[in-house]
Coordinates of C-alpha atoms in Angstrom, one line a residue:
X197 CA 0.0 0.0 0.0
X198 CA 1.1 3.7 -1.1
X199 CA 1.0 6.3 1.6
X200 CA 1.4 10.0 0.6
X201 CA 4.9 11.5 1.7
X202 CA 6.1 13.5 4.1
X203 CA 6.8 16.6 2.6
X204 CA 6.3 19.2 5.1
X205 CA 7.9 19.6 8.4
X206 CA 6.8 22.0 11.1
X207 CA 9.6 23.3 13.6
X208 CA 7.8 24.7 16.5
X209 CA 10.6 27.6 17.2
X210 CA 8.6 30.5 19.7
X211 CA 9.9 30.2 22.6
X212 CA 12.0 32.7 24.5
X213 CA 14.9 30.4 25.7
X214 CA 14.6 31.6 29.3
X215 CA 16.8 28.6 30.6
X216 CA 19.7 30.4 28.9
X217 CA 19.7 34.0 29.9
X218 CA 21.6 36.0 29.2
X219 CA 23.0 34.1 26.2
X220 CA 18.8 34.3 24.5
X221 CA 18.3 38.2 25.0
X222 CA 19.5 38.9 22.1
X223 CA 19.6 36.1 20.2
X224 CA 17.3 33.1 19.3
X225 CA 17.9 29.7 21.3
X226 CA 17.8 27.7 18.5
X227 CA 20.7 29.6 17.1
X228 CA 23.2 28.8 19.7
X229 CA 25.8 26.4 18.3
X230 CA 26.7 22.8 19.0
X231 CA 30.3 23.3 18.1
X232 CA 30.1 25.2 14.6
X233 CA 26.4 24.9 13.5
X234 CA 23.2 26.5 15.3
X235 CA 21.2 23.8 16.9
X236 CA 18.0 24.6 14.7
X237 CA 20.6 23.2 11.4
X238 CA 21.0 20.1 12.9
X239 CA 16.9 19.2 12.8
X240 CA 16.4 20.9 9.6
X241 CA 19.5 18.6 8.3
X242 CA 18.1 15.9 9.4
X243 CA 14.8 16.6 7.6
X244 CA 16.6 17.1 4.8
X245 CA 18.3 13.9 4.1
X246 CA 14.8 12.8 5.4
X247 CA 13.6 13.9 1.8
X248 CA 11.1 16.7 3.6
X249 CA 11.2 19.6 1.3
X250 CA 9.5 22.1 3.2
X251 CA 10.8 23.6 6.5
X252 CA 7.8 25.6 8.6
X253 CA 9.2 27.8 11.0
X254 CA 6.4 28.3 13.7
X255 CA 8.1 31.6 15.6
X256 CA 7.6 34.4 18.1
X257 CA 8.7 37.9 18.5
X258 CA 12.8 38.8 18.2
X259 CA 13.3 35.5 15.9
X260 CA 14.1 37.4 12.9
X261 CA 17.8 35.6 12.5
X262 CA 16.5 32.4 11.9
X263 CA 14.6 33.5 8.8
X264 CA 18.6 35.1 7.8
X265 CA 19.9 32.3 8.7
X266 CA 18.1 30.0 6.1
X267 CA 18.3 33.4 3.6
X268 CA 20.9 34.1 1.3
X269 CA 23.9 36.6 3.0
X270 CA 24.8 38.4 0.0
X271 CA 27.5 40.5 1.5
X272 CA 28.8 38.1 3.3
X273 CA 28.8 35.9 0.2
X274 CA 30.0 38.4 -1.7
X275 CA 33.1 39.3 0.7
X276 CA 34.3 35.6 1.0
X277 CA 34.3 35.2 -2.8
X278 CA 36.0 38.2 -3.6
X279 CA 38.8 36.7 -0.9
X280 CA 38.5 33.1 -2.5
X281 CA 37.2 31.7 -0.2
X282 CA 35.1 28.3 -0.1
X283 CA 31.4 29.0 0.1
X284 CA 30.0 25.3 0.4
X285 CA 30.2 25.8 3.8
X286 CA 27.2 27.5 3.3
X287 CA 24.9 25.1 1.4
X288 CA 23.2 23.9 4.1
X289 CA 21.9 27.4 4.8
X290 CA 20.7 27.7 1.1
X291 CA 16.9 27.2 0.2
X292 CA 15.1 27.6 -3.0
X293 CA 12.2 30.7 -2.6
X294 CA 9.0 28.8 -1.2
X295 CA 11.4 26.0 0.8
X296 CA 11.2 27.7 4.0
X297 CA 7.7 29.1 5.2
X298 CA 8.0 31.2 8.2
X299 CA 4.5 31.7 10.7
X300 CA 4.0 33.6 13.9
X301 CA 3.0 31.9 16.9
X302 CA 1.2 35.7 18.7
X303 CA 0.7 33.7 21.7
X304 CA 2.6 31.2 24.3
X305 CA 0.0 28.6 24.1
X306 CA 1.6 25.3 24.3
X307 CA 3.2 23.1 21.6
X308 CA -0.1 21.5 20.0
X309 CA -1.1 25.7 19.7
X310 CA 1.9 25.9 17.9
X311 CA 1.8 23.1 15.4
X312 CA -2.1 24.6 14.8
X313 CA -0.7 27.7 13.9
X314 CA 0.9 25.7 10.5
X315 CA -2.4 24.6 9.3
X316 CA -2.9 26.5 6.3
X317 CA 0.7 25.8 5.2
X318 CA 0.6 21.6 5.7
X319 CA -3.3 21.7 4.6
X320 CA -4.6 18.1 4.1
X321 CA -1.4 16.4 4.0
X322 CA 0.7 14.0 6.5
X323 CA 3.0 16.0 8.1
X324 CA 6.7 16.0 10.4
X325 CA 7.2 17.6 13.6
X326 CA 10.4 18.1 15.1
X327 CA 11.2 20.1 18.3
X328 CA 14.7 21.3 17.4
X329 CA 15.9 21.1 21.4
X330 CA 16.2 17.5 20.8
X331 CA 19.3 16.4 18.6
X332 CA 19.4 13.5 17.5
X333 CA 22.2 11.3 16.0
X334 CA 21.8 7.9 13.9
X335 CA 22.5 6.2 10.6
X336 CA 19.8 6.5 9.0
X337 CA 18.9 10.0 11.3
X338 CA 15.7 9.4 13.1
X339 CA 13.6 11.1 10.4
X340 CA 14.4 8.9 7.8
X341 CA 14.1 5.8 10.5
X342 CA 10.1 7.4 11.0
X343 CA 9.8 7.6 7.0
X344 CA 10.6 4.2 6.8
X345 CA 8.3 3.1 9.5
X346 CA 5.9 5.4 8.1
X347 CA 5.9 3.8 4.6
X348 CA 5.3 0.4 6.5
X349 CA 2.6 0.9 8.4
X350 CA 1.1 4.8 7.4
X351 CA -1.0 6.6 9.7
X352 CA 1.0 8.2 12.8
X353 CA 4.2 7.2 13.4
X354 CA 6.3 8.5 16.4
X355 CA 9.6 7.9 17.8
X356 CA 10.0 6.7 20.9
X357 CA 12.7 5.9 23.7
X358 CA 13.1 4.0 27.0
X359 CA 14.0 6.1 29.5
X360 CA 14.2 4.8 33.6
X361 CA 11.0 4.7 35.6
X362 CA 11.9 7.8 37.9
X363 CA 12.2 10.0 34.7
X364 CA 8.7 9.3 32.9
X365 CA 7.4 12.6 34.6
X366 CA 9.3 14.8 32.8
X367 CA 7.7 13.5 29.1
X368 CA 4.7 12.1 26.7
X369 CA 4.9 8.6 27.2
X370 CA 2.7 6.1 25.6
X371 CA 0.2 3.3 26.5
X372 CA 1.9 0.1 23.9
X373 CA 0.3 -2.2 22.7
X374 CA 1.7 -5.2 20.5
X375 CA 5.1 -5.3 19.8
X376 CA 6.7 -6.0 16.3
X377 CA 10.5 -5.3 16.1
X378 CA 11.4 -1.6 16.5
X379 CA 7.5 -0.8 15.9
X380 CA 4.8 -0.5 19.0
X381 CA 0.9 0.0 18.8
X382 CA 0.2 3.0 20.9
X383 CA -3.3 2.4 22.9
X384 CA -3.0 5.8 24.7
X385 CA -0.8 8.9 25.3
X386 CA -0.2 10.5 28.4
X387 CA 1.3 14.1 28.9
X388 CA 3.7 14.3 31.7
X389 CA 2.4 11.9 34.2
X390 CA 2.6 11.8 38.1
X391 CA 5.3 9.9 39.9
X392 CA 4.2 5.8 40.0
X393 CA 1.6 6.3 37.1
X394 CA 3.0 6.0 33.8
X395 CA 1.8 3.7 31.2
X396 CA 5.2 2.4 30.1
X397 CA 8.8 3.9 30.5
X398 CA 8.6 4.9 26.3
X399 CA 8.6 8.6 26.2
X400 CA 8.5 11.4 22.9
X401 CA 11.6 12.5 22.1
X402 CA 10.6 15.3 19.9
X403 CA 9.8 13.9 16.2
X404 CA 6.4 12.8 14.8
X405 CA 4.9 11.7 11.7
X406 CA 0.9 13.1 11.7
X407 CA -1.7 12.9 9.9
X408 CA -3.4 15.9 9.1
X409 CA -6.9 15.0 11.1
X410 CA -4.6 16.1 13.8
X411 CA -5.1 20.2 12.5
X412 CA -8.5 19.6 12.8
X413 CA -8.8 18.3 16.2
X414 CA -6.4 21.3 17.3
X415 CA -8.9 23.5 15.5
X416 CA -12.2 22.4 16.9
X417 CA -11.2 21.1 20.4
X418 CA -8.0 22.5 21.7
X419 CA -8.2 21.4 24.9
X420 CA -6.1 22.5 28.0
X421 CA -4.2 19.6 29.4
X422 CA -0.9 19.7 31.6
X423 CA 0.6 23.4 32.5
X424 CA -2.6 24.5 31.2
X425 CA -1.7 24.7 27.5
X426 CA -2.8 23.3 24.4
X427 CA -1.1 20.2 24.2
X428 CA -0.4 18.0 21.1
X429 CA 0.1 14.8 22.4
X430 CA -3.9 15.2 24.1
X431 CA -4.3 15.9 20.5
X432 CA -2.9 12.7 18.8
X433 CA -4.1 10.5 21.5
X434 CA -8.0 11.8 20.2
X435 CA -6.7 9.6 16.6
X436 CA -5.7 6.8 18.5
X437 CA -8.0 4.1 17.6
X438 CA -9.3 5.6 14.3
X439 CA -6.3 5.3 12.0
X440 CA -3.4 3.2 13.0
X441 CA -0.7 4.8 15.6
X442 CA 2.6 3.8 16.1
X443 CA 5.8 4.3 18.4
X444 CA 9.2 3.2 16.7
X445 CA 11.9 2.5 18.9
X446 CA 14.6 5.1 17.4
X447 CA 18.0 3.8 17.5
X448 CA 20.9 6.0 17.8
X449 CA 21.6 8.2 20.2
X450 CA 19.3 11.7 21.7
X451 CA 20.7 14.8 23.5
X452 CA 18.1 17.2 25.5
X453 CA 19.9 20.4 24.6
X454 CA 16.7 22.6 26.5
X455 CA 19.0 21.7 29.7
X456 CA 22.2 23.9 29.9
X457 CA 24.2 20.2 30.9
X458 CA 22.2 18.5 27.7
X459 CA 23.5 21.7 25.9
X460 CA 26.9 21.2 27.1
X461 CA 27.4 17.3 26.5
X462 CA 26.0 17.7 23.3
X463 CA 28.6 19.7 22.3
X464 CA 31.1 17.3 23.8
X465 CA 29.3 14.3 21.8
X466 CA 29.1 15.8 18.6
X467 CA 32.5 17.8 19.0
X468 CA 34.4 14.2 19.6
X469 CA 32.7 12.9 16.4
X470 CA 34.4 15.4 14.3
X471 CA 37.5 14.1 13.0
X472 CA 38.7 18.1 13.0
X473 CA 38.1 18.6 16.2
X474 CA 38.2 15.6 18.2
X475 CA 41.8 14.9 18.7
X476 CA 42.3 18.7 20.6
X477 CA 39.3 18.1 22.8
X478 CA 40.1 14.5 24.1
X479 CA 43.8 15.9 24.5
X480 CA 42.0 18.0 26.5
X481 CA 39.5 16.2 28.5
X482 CA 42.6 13.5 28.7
X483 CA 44.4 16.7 31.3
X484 CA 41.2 16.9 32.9

């Protein structure tokens, strides 16, 4: 069976980076690097080699740089040719008109407010959702890992991860069902249990295959669940049971870079997995 492709991916980018004042008062969160490239490139890379083709930013007030950042930088460009210098460096950052869609978010509502805000842009078509704090690292990336899932089974297709008991608070976690390989049936969704209650120690890391009933459920019922926002996981759990829903077990490896130490080890990780950087930072950690 055919399923449409993913050709849209939402990147719910309003928030105000409060965790990382003063660094954020001037400058988006999802700027800040992991060693040499802003941690927003990292999930719009992955979506990328995912074969998504269009990037929708959902944004807030002051977030201005990341529409430069995906723009062309003429004088900037123009500078570092007229010096001979190399400009690939700068493909990644490189779009065709129409590739990156930019929408404002007027109000903090929560995360499902945010992916609502996209609906005229992903109209009636499955969509991606990535929350850009999480980076994650695999062959195949975990996009492409979802696609494939995706193209499997259709419907809704979420990652997932096991993460111990005494965390399960902190994220969505899912109600599974049966069990086939890296793929579980999701029988419910739960936002941020309490202590002792959690369905299952399978939490969200941050990247989601929807279908687009999910706009209209955000539409019509956007109800207020944990912290009092609009969330999107009460959303998806409202499709459970009406077209298939899935959790695949992502492997490779996720860093929680909302968390100054996530933020910090990631740069650690990823800086010791660059051949032109590693050798000078375990000399260094080596000392230390």
């Amino acid at each position: 069976m055919s399923h449409k492709p993913i050709r849209k991916a939402v990147f719910p980018v309003a928030g105000l980076g409060t965790r990382f004042l003063p660094a954020t008062k001037a400058i988006p969160k999802e700027l800040l690097p992991i060693v040499d490239r802003p941690l927003i490139q990292y999930a719009v890379d992955e979506a990328r080699e995912a074969g998504i083709e269009q990037m929708i930013f959902v944004t807030g007030r002051g977030k201005g740089a990341l529409d430069d950042h995906f723009d062309i930088a003429f004088e900037l460009e123009a500078t570092m040719r007229a010096r001979g210098k190399d400009l690939s460096i700068l493909d990644s950052t490189r779009f065709p008109p129409g590739s990156v869609v930019t929408v404002r978010q007027q109000e903090p509502l929560g995360l499902g407010h945010a992916v609502w805000c996209a609906r005229d842009i992903v109209g009636d078509e499955p969509f991606a959702v990535f929350l850009p704090d999480e980076v994650m690292v695999g062959t195949p990336n975990c996009t492409s890992q979802l696609v494939e899932a995706y193209e499997r089974v259709g419907g809704n297709v979420v990652a997932v991860l096991e993460v111990p008991a005494d965390e399960t608070h902190q994220y969505g976690v899912i109600d599974p069902g049966a069990r086939d390989c890296n793929l579980t049936e999701i029988r419910g969704l739960v936002e941020k249990p309490a202590p002792g209650t959690a369905p299952s120690n399978l939490m969200l890391p941050g990247r989601y295959i929807l279908q687009p009933e999910v706009m209209r459920i955000l539409d019509e019922n956007p109800v207020r669940g944990a912290g009092g926002e609009i969330q999107l996981t009460d959303a998806m759990a409202q499709l459970i049971g009406k077209q298939p829903f899935h959790g695949m077990t992502f492997n490779g490896e996720r860093y929680d870079c909302g968390s100054k130490t996530g933020f910090v080890i990631a740069n650690l990780a990823l800086a010791l997995r660059r051949h032109d950087v590693a050798p000078a930072v375990r000399a260094w950690l080596a000392k230390h």
